[in-house]
PDB file of C-alpha atoms in Angstrom:
ATOM      1  CA  UNK O   1      94.837  47.304  22.039  1.00 65.00           C
ATOM      2  CA  UNK O   2      95.288  43.740  20.589  1.00 73.00           C
ATOM      3  CA  UNK O   3      91.546  43.789  18.694  1.00 87.00           C
ATOM      4  CA  UNK O   4      91.621  47.448  17.550  1.00 94.00           C
ATOM      5  CA  UNK O   5      90.646  46.560  14.083  1.00 95.00           C
ATOM      6  CA  UNK O   6      87.497  44.623  15.471  1.00 96.00           C
ATOM      7  CA  UNK O   7      86.605  47.509  17.373  1.00 97.00           C
ATOM      8  CA  UNK O   8      87.085  50.005  14.618  1.00 97.00           C
ATOM      9  CA  UNK O   9      84.943  47.704  12.238  1.00 97.00           C
ATOM     10  CA  UNK O  10      82.213  47.343  14.693  1.00 97.00           C
ATOM     11  CA  UNK O  11      82.004  50.856  16.109  1.00 97.00           C
ATOM     12  CA  UNK O  12      81.362  51.858  12.511  1.00 98.00           C
ATOM     13  CA  UNK O  13      78.891  49.388  11.235  1.00 98.00           C
ATOM     14  CA  UNK O  14      77.277  50.154  14.715  1.00 98.00           C
ATOM     15  CA  UNK O  15      77.147  54.145  14.119  1.00 98.00           C
ATOM     16  CA  UNK O  16      76.134  53.627  10.102  1.00 98.00           C
ATOM     17  CA  UNK O  17      72.957  51.629  11.509  1.00 97.00           C
ATOM     18  CA  UNK O  18      71.988  53.554  14.437  1.00 98.00           C
ATOM     19  CA  UNK O  19      71.956  56.432  12.637  1.00 97.00           C
ATOM     20  CA  UNK O  20      70.504  55.172   9.693  1.00 97.00           C
ATOM     21  CA  UNK O  21      67.646  53.856  11.836  1.00 97.00           C
ATOM     22  CA  UNK O  22      67.398  57.597  13.447  1.00 97.00           C
ATOM     23  CA  UNK O  23      67.385  59.418  10.350  1.00 98.00           C
ATOM     24  CA  UNK O  24      64.820  57.161   8.745  1.00 97.00           C
ATOM     25  CA  UNK O  25      62.266  58.359  11.035  1.00 95.00           C
ATOM     26  CA  UNK O  26      63.590  62.219  11.322  1.00 97.00           C
ATOM     27  CA  UNK O  27      60.972  64.985  10.445  1.00 96.00           C
ATOM     28  CA  UNK O  28      62.532  66.346   7.223  1.00 96.00           C
ATOM     29  CA  UNK O  29      62.579  70.311   7.070  1.00 96.00           C
ATOM     30  CA  UNK O  30      64.860  71.717   4.313  1.00 95.00           C
ATOM     31  CA  UNK O  31      65.429  74.871   6.339  1.00 97.00           C
ATOM     32  CA  UNK O  32      66.857  72.998   9.004  1.00 97.00           C
ATOM     33  CA  UNK O  33      70.990  72.807   8.466  1.00 97.00           C
ATOM     34  CA  UNK O  34      70.836  69.710  10.678  1.00 97.00           C
ATOM     35  CA  UNK O  35      69.088  67.749   7.637  1.00 97.00           C
ATOM     36  CA  UNK O  36      72.431  68.603   5.823  1.00 97.00           C
ATOM     37  CA  UNK O  37      74.769  67.801   8.463  1.00 97.00           C
ATOM     38  CA  UNK O  38      73.230  64.570   9.065  1.00 98.00           C
ATOM     39  CA  UNK O  39      73.460  63.433   5.060  1.00 98.00           C
ATOM     40  CA  UNK O  40      77.041  64.456   5.304  1.00 98.00           C
ATOM     41  CA  UNK O  41      77.423  62.374   8.469  1.00 98.00           C
ATOM     42  CA  UNK O  42      76.079  59.195   6.928  1.00 98.00           C
ATOM     43  CA  UNK O  43      77.653  59.438   3.859  1.00 98.00           C
ATOM     44  CA  UNK O  44      81.186  59.454   6.137  1.00 98.00           C
ATOM     45  CA  UNK O  45      79.850  56.653   7.673  1.00 98.00           C
ATOM     46  CA  UNK O  46      78.944  54.652   4.518  1.00 98.00           C
ATOM     47  CA  UNK O  47      82.850  55.723   3.387  1.00 98.00           C
ATOM     48  CA  UNK O  48      83.661  53.902   6.610  1.00 98.00           C
ATOM     49  CA  UNK O  49      82.173  51.078   5.700  1.00 98.00           C
ATOM     50  CA  UNK O  50      83.555  50.573   2.251  1.00 97.00           C
ATOM     51  CA  UNK O  51      86.936  51.361   3.808  1.00 98.00           C
ATOM     52  CA  UNK O  52      86.447  48.367   6.374  1.00 98.00           C
ATOM     53  CA  UNK O  53      85.503  45.784   3.601  1.00 98.00           C
ATOM     54  CA  UNK O  54      88.632  47.324   1.879  1.00 97.00           C
ATOM     55  CA  UNK O  55      90.921  46.509   4.859  1.00 98.00           C
ATOM     56  CA  UNK O  56      89.194  43.147   5.274  1.00 98.00           C
ATOM     57  CA  UNK O  57      90.270  42.906   1.683  1.00 98.00           C
ATOM     58  CA  UNK O  58      93.883  42.730   2.851  1.00 97.00           C
ATOM     59  CA  UNK O  59      93.240  40.653   5.862  1.00 97.00           C
ATOM     60  CA  UNK O  60      93.987  43.456   8.555  1.00 96.00           C
ATOM     61  CA  UNK O  61      90.503  43.704  10.102  1.00 97.00           C
ATOM     62  CA  UNK O  62      90.869  40.527  12.224  1.00 96.00           C
ATOM     63  CA  UNK O  63      94.720  39.629  11.048  1.00 95.00           C
ATOM     64  CA  UNK O  64      94.595  36.540  13.346  1.00 94.00           C
ATOM     65  CA  UNK O  65      91.174  35.301  12.413  1.00 96.00           C
ATOM     66  CA  UNK O  66      90.735  34.909   8.182  1.00 96.00           C
ATOM     67  CA  UNK O  67      87.109  33.924   8.545  1.00 97.00           C
ATOM     68  CA  UNK O  68      86.044  36.595  11.004  1.00 97.00           C
ATOM     69  CA  UNK O  69      88.043  38.913   8.792  1.00 97.00           C
ATOM     70  CA  UNK O  70      86.352  37.888   5.582  1.00 97.00           C
ATOM     71  CA  UNK O  71      82.782  37.320   7.354  1.00 98.00           C
ATOM     72  CA  UNK O  72      83.296  41.287   8.185  1.00 98.00           C
ATOM     73  CA  UNK O  73      84.175  42.414   4.552  1.00 98.00           C
ATOM     74  CA  UNK O  74      81.230  40.181   2.925  1.00 98.00           C
ATOM     75  CA  UNK O  75      79.058  42.225   5.423  1.00 98.00           C
ATOM     76  CA  UNK O  76      80.375  45.677   5.059  1.00 98.00           C
ATOM     77  CA  UNK O  77      80.614  45.368   1.144  1.00 97.00           C
ATOM     78  CA  UNK O  78      76.839  43.971   1.182  1.00 97.00           C
ATOM     79  CA  UNK O  79      75.593  46.870   3.348  1.00 97.00           C
ATOM     80  CA  UNK O  80      77.215  49.236   0.838  1.00 96.00           C
ATOM     81  CA  UNK O  81      75.006  48.899  -1.684  1.00 93.00           C
ATOM     82  CA  UNK O  82      75.053  45.073  -2.259  1.00 96.00           C
ATOM     83  CA  UNK O  83      78.831  44.704  -3.305  1.00 95.00           C
ATOM     84  CA  UNK O  84      80.209  41.830  -4.515  1.00 95.00           C
ATOM     85  CA  UNK O  85      82.850  41.057  -1.758  1.00 97.00           C
ATOM     86  CA  UNK O  86      84.814  38.332  -3.307  1.00 95.00           C
ATOM     87  CA  UNK O  87      84.786  40.521  -6.775  1.00 94.00           C
ATOM     88  CA  UNK O  88      86.035  43.570  -4.959  1.00 96.00           C
ATOM     89  CA  UNK O  89      88.704  41.704  -3.716  1.00 96.00           C
ATOM     90  CA  UNK O  90      89.699  40.089  -7.005  1.00 96.00           C
ATOM     91  CA  UNK O  91      90.020  43.227  -8.804  1.00 96.00           C
ATOM     92  CA  UNK O  92      91.663  45.136  -5.664  1.00 96.00           C
ATOM     93  CA  UNK O  93      94.244  42.776  -5.669  1.00 96.00           C
ATOM     94  CA  UNK O  94      94.733  43.383  -9.503  1.00 95.00           C
ATOM     95  CA  UNK O  95      94.729  47.165  -8.709  1.00 96.00           C
ATOM     96  CA  UNK O  96      97.802  46.612  -6.760  1.00 95.00           C
ATOM     97  CA  UNK O  97      99.437  44.469  -8.812  1.00 95.00           C
ATOM     98  CA  UNK O  98      99.411  46.171 -12.211  1.00 94.00           C
ATOM     99  CA  UNK O  99      98.816  49.855 -10.360  1.00 94.00           C
ATOM    100  CA  UNK O 100      98.302  52.260 -13.591  1.00 94.00           C
ATOM    101  CA  UNK O 101      98.227  50.206 -16.286  1.00 92.00           C
ATOM    102  CA  UNK O 102      95.981  48.660 -18.805  1.00 92.00           C
ATOM    103  CA  UNK O 103      95.263  45.610 -16.406  1.00 94.00           C
ATOM    104  CA  UNK O 104      94.210  47.973 -13.582  1.00 95.00           C
ATOM    105  CA  UNK O 105      90.656  47.773 -13.269  1.00 95.00           C
ATOM    106  CA  UNK O 106      90.442  50.822 -11.230  1.00 95.00           C
ATOM    107  CA  UNK O 107      92.452  52.882 -13.770  1.00 94.00           C
ATOM    108  CA  UNK O 108      91.336  54.936 -16.801  1.00 94.00           C
ATOM    109  CA  UNK O 109      93.494  57.541 -18.775  1.00 90.00           C
ATOM    110  CA  UNK O 110      90.586  60.210 -19.211  1.00 88.00           C
ATOM    111  CA  UNK O 111      89.012  63.046 -17.373  1.00 91.00           C
ATOM    112  CA  UNK O 112      87.456  62.757 -14.008  1.00 94.00           C
ATOM    113  CA  UNK O 113      83.427  61.974 -15.074  1.00 94.00           C
ATOM    114  CA  UNK O 114      84.280  59.493 -17.717  1.00 95.00           C
ATOM    115  CA  UNK O 115      86.804  57.642 -15.391  1.00 96.00           C
ATOM    116  CA  UNK O 116      84.284  57.849 -12.559  1.00 96.00           C
ATOM    117  CA  UNK O 117      81.796  56.380 -15.038  1.00 94.00           C
ATOM    118  CA  UNK O 118      84.124  53.490 -15.904  1.00 93.00           C
ATOM    119  CA  UNK O 119      84.998  53.009 -12.307  1.00 91.00           C
ATOM    120  CA  UNK O 120      81.501  52.382 -11.507  1.00 90.00           C
ATOM    121  CA  UNK O 121      80.752  50.310 -14.562  1.00 90.00           C
ATOM    122  CA  UNK O 122      83.621  47.886 -13.343  1.00 90.00           C
ATOM    123  CA  UNK O 123      81.631  47.124 -10.332  1.00 90.00           C
ATOM    124  CA  UNK O 124      78.234  47.531 -10.953  1.00 89.00           C
ATOM    125  CA  UNK O 125      76.171  44.370 -11.655  1.00 90.00           C
ATOM    126  CA  UNK O 126      72.578  43.875 -12.951  1.00 92.00           C
ATOM    127  CA  UNK O 127      71.802  41.865  -9.758  1.00 92.00           C
ATOM    128  CA  UNK O 128      73.042  44.322  -7.554  1.00 94.00           C
ATOM    129  CA  UNK O 129      70.891  46.935  -9.086  1.00 94.00           C
ATOM    130  CA  UNK O 130      67.808  44.518  -8.920  1.00 96.00           C
ATOM    131  CA  UNK O 131      68.801  43.792  -4.980  1.00 96.00           C
ATOM    132  CA  UNK O 132      68.749  47.797  -4.360  1.00 95.00           C
ATOM    133  CA  UNK O 133      65.393  48.342  -5.744  1.00 95.00           C
ATOM    134  CA  UNK O 134      63.907  45.263  -4.051  1.00 97.00           C
ATOM    135  CA  UNK O 135      65.204  46.610  -0.730  1.00 97.00           C
ATOM    136  CA  UNK O 136      64.175  50.210  -1.755  1.00 96.00           C
ATOM    137  CA  UNK O 137      60.620  48.903  -2.347  1.00 96.00           C
ATOM    138  CA  UNK O 138      60.295  46.985   0.884  1.00 97.00           C
ATOM    139  CA  UNK O 139      61.769  50.160   3.053  1.00 96.00           C
ATOM    140  CA  UNK O 140      59.324  52.201   1.639  1.00 96.00           C
ATOM    141  CA  UNK O 141      56.780  50.492   3.103  1.00 97.00           C
ATOM    142  CA  UNK O 142      57.862  51.314   6.332  1.00 96.00           C
ATOM    143  CA  UNK O 143      59.725  54.514   6.086  1.00 97.00           C
ATOM    144  CA  UNK O 144      59.053  57.688   4.215  1.00 97.00           C
ATOM    145  CA  UNK O 145      60.396  58.017   0.857  1.00 96.00           C
ATOM    146  CA  UNK O 146      61.843  61.223   1.210  1.00 96.00           C
ATOM    147  CA  UNK O 147      64.226  60.081   4.198  1.00 97.00           C
ATOM    148  CA  UNK O 148      65.004  56.735   2.250  1.00 97.00           C
ATOM    149  CA  UNK O 149      66.421  59.096  -0.707  1.00 97.00           C
ATOM    150  CA  UNK O 150      67.859  61.653   1.703  1.00 97.00           C
ATOM    151  CA  UNK O 151      69.460  59.438   3.886  1.00 97.00           C
ATOM    152  CA  UNK O 152      69.949  55.978   2.480  1.00 97.00           C
ATOM    153  CA  UNK O 153      70.399  56.585  -1.183  1.00 96.00           C
ATOM    154  CA  UNK O 154      72.053  59.934  -1.808  1.00 97.00           C
ATOM    155  CA  UNK O 155      74.794  59.411   1.012  1.00 97.00           C
ATOM    156  CA  UNK O 156      75.736  55.969  -0.480  1.00 96.00           C
ATOM    157  CA  UNK O 157      76.127  57.985  -3.721  1.00 95.00           C
ATOM    158  CA  UNK O 158      77.999  60.731  -2.174  1.00 97.00           C
ATOM    159  CA  UNK O 159      80.322  58.243  -0.807  1.00 97.00           C
ATOM    160  CA  UNK O 160      81.029  56.216  -3.964  1.00 96.00           C
ATOM    161  CA  UNK O 161      82.525  59.992  -5.433  1.00 96.00           C
ATOM    162  CA  UNK O 162      84.470  60.706  -2.066  1.00 97.00           C
ATOM    163  CA  UNK O 163      86.435  57.422  -2.285  1.00 96.00           C
ATOM    164  CA  UNK O 164      86.995  57.677  -6.035  1.00 96.00           C
ATOM    165  CA  UNK O 165      88.129  61.331  -5.680  1.00 96.00           C
ATOM    166  CA  UNK O 166      90.282  61.062  -2.899  1.00 96.00           C
ATOM    167  CA  UNK O 167      91.083  57.109  -2.984  1.00 95.00           C
ATOM    168  CA  UNK O 168      91.605  56.556  -7.054  1.00 96.00           C
ATOM    169  CA  UNK O 169      91.488  59.409  -8.918  1.00 96.00           C
ATOM    170  CA  UNK O 170      93.738  62.248  -7.316  1.00 95.00           C
ATOM    171  CA  UNK O 171      96.276  59.543  -6.096  1.00 95.00           C
ATOM    172  CA  UNK O 172      96.701  57.892  -9.639  1.00 95.00           C
ATOM    173  CA  UNK O 173      95.542  60.689 -12.278  1.00 93.00           C
ATOM    174  CA  UNK O 174      98.160  62.046 -14.386  1.00 87.00           C
ATOM    175  CA  UNK O 175     102.193  61.427 -14.837  1.00 85.00           C
ATOM    176  CA  UNK O 176     104.487  59.540 -12.036  1.00 84.00           C
ATOM    177  CA  UNK O 177     107.488  60.019 -11.654  1.00 79.00           C
ATOM    178  CA  UNK O 178     109.842  56.906 -13.221  1.00 68.00           C
ATOM    179  CA  UNK O 179     110.910  55.656  -9.537  1.00 73.00           C
ATOM    180  CA  UNK O 180     107.850  55.403  -8.246  1.00 79.00           C
ATOM    181  CA  UNK O 181     106.790  51.917  -8.569  1.00 83.00           C
ATOM    182  CA  UNK O 182     103.849  52.167  -6.550  1.00 90.00           C
ATOM    183  CA  UNK O 183     102.427  54.740  -9.017  1.00 92.00           C
ATOM    184  CA  UNK O 184     100.419  56.553  -6.092  1.00 93.00           C
ATOM    185  CA  UNK O 185     100.602  60.155  -4.459  1.00 93.00           C
ATOM    186  CA  UNK O 186      99.775  61.387  -1.069  1.00 94.00           C
ATOM    187  CA  UNK O 187      97.616  64.465  -0.026  1.00 94.00           C
ATOM    188  CA  UNK O 188      99.820  66.672   2.270  1.00 94.00           C
ATOM    189  CA  UNK O 189     100.372  65.630   5.777  1.00 94.00           C
ATOM    190  CA  UNK O 190      97.155  66.840   7.979  1.00 96.00           C
ATOM    191  CA  UNK O 191      95.811  64.360   9.544  1.00 96.00           C
ATOM    192  CA  UNK O 192      91.959  65.924  10.456  1.00 97.00           C
ATOM    193  CA  UNK O 193      92.107  66.527   6.496  1.00 97.00           C
ATOM    194  CA  UNK O 194      93.094  63.141   5.662  1.00 97.00           C
ATOM    195  CA  UNK O 195      90.513  61.527   8.100  1.00 97.00           C
ATOM    196  CA  UNK O 196      87.618  63.438   6.822  1.00 97.00           C
ATOM    197  CA  UNK O 197      88.111  63.459   3.278  1.00 96.00           C
ATOM    198  CA  UNK O 198      88.969  59.463   3.245  1.00 96.00           C
ATOM    199  CA  UNK O 199      89.565  57.955   6.413  1.00 97.00           C
ATOM    200  CA  UNK O 200      93.724  58.508   5.355  1.00 97.00           C
ATOM    201  CA  UNK O 201      93.292  57.195   2.275  1.00 96.00           C
ATOM    202  CA  UNK O 202      94.468  60.426   1.093  1.00 95.00           C
ATOM    203  CA  UNK O 203      97.974  59.176   2.023  1.00 96.00           C
ATOM    204  CA  UNK O 204      97.507  56.615  -0.836  1.00 96.00           C
ATOM    205  CA  UNK O 205     101.558  56.030  -1.838  1.00 94.00           C
ATOM    206  CA  UNK O 206     101.622  54.807   1.779  1.00 95.00           C
ATOM    207  CA  UNK O 207      98.847  52.541   1.266  1.00 96.00           C
ATOM    208  CA  UNK O 208     100.741  50.977  -1.852  1.00 96.00           C
ATOM    209  CA  UNK O 209     103.790  50.890  -0.011  1.00 94.00           C
ATOM    210  CA  UNK O 210     102.492  49.430   2.968  1.00 95.00           C
ATOM    211  CA  UNK O 211      99.012  47.414   2.062  1.00 94.00           C
ATOM    212  CA  UNK O 212      99.069  45.403   5.205  1.00 94.00           C
ATOM    213  CA  UNK O 213      98.293  48.665   7.443  1.00 96.00           C
ATOM    214  CA  UNK O 214      94.839  49.064   8.446  1.00 97.00           C
ATOM    215  CA  UNK O 215      93.277  52.843   7.518  1.00 97.00           C
ATOM    216  CA  UNK O 216      94.155  53.770  11.116  1.00 95.00           C
ATOM    217  CA  UNK O 217      97.497  53.364  10.923  1.00 96.00           C
ATOM    218  CA  UNK O 218      98.372  54.893   7.500  1.00 97.00           C
ATOM    219  CA  UNK O 219      98.572  58.811   9.508  1.00 95.00           C
ATOM    220  CA  UNK O 220     101.771  57.208  11.464  1.00 95.00           C
ATOM    221  CA  UNK O 221     103.012  55.742   8.098  1.00 95.00           C
ATOM    222  CA  UNK O 222     102.707  59.310   6.494  1.00 95.00           C
ATOM    223  CA  UNK O 223     104.598  60.896   9.627  1.00 94.00           C
ATOM    224  CA  UNK O 224     107.197  58.200   9.193  1.00 90.00           C
ATOM    225  CA  UNK O 225     107.493  58.975   5.272  1.00 84.00           C
ATOM    226  CA  UNK O 226     107.944  62.868   5.932  1.00 83.00           C
ATOM    227  CA  UNK O 227     110.875  62.061   8.451  1.00 83.00           C
ATOM    228  CA  UNK O 228     112.522  60.202   5.681  1.00 76.00           C
ATOM    229  CA  UNK O 229     112.023  62.375   3.002  1.00 75.00           C
ATOM    230  CA  UNK O 230     113.102  65.332   5.167  1.00 74.00           C
ATOM    231  CA  UNK O 231     116.645  63.841   6.064  1.00 67.00           C
ATOM    232  CA  UNK O 232     117.008  62.935   2.609  1.00 56.00           C
TER     233      UNK O 232
END
């Protein structure tokens, strides 16, 4: 499929939006296990929104149409708690250029929680918080507060933890082999786990080695890396 990246981007955005619209009116019963399943589904879709913005930063959503690529990235970054697409782009390229150094905005030589806090503070701005607050107060005029918290706010927070844990902390923590120029490790080969955990970004060495690959091609890259390593 020629426009596979565009297809995945539109699909993820559409599924996220339709799911949210449905869930904002969903009757909440904490004894109903579907409530918790829906929270996790919405979290996964939020993660897909951010991953799409990330792919746009690398120019691989619509490689032959830079304007459309950046427009999709801007929309996805905005949907993900009003993140600034241009700021994300600038800092993410710094991450690739200076991975696991003092000039890497995503790196911190410390434990999980302090690293996560530093990671969050690197990107969260006053204007972002203000826009979220305004949006929340407008939405609560239309939708139940419980639904907003459960299906709009909590999945977004959980998604940041998912993205940080599988896409930053696990790949870059600790010591790395001297010959590893990318300073990034990958999770074991298991495409089901890799997709559910973070849209294949647990295959993080492959992402740093081939940053021009969209998320849905990282599985193939991991398979190729495994073949090369097994032959070595």
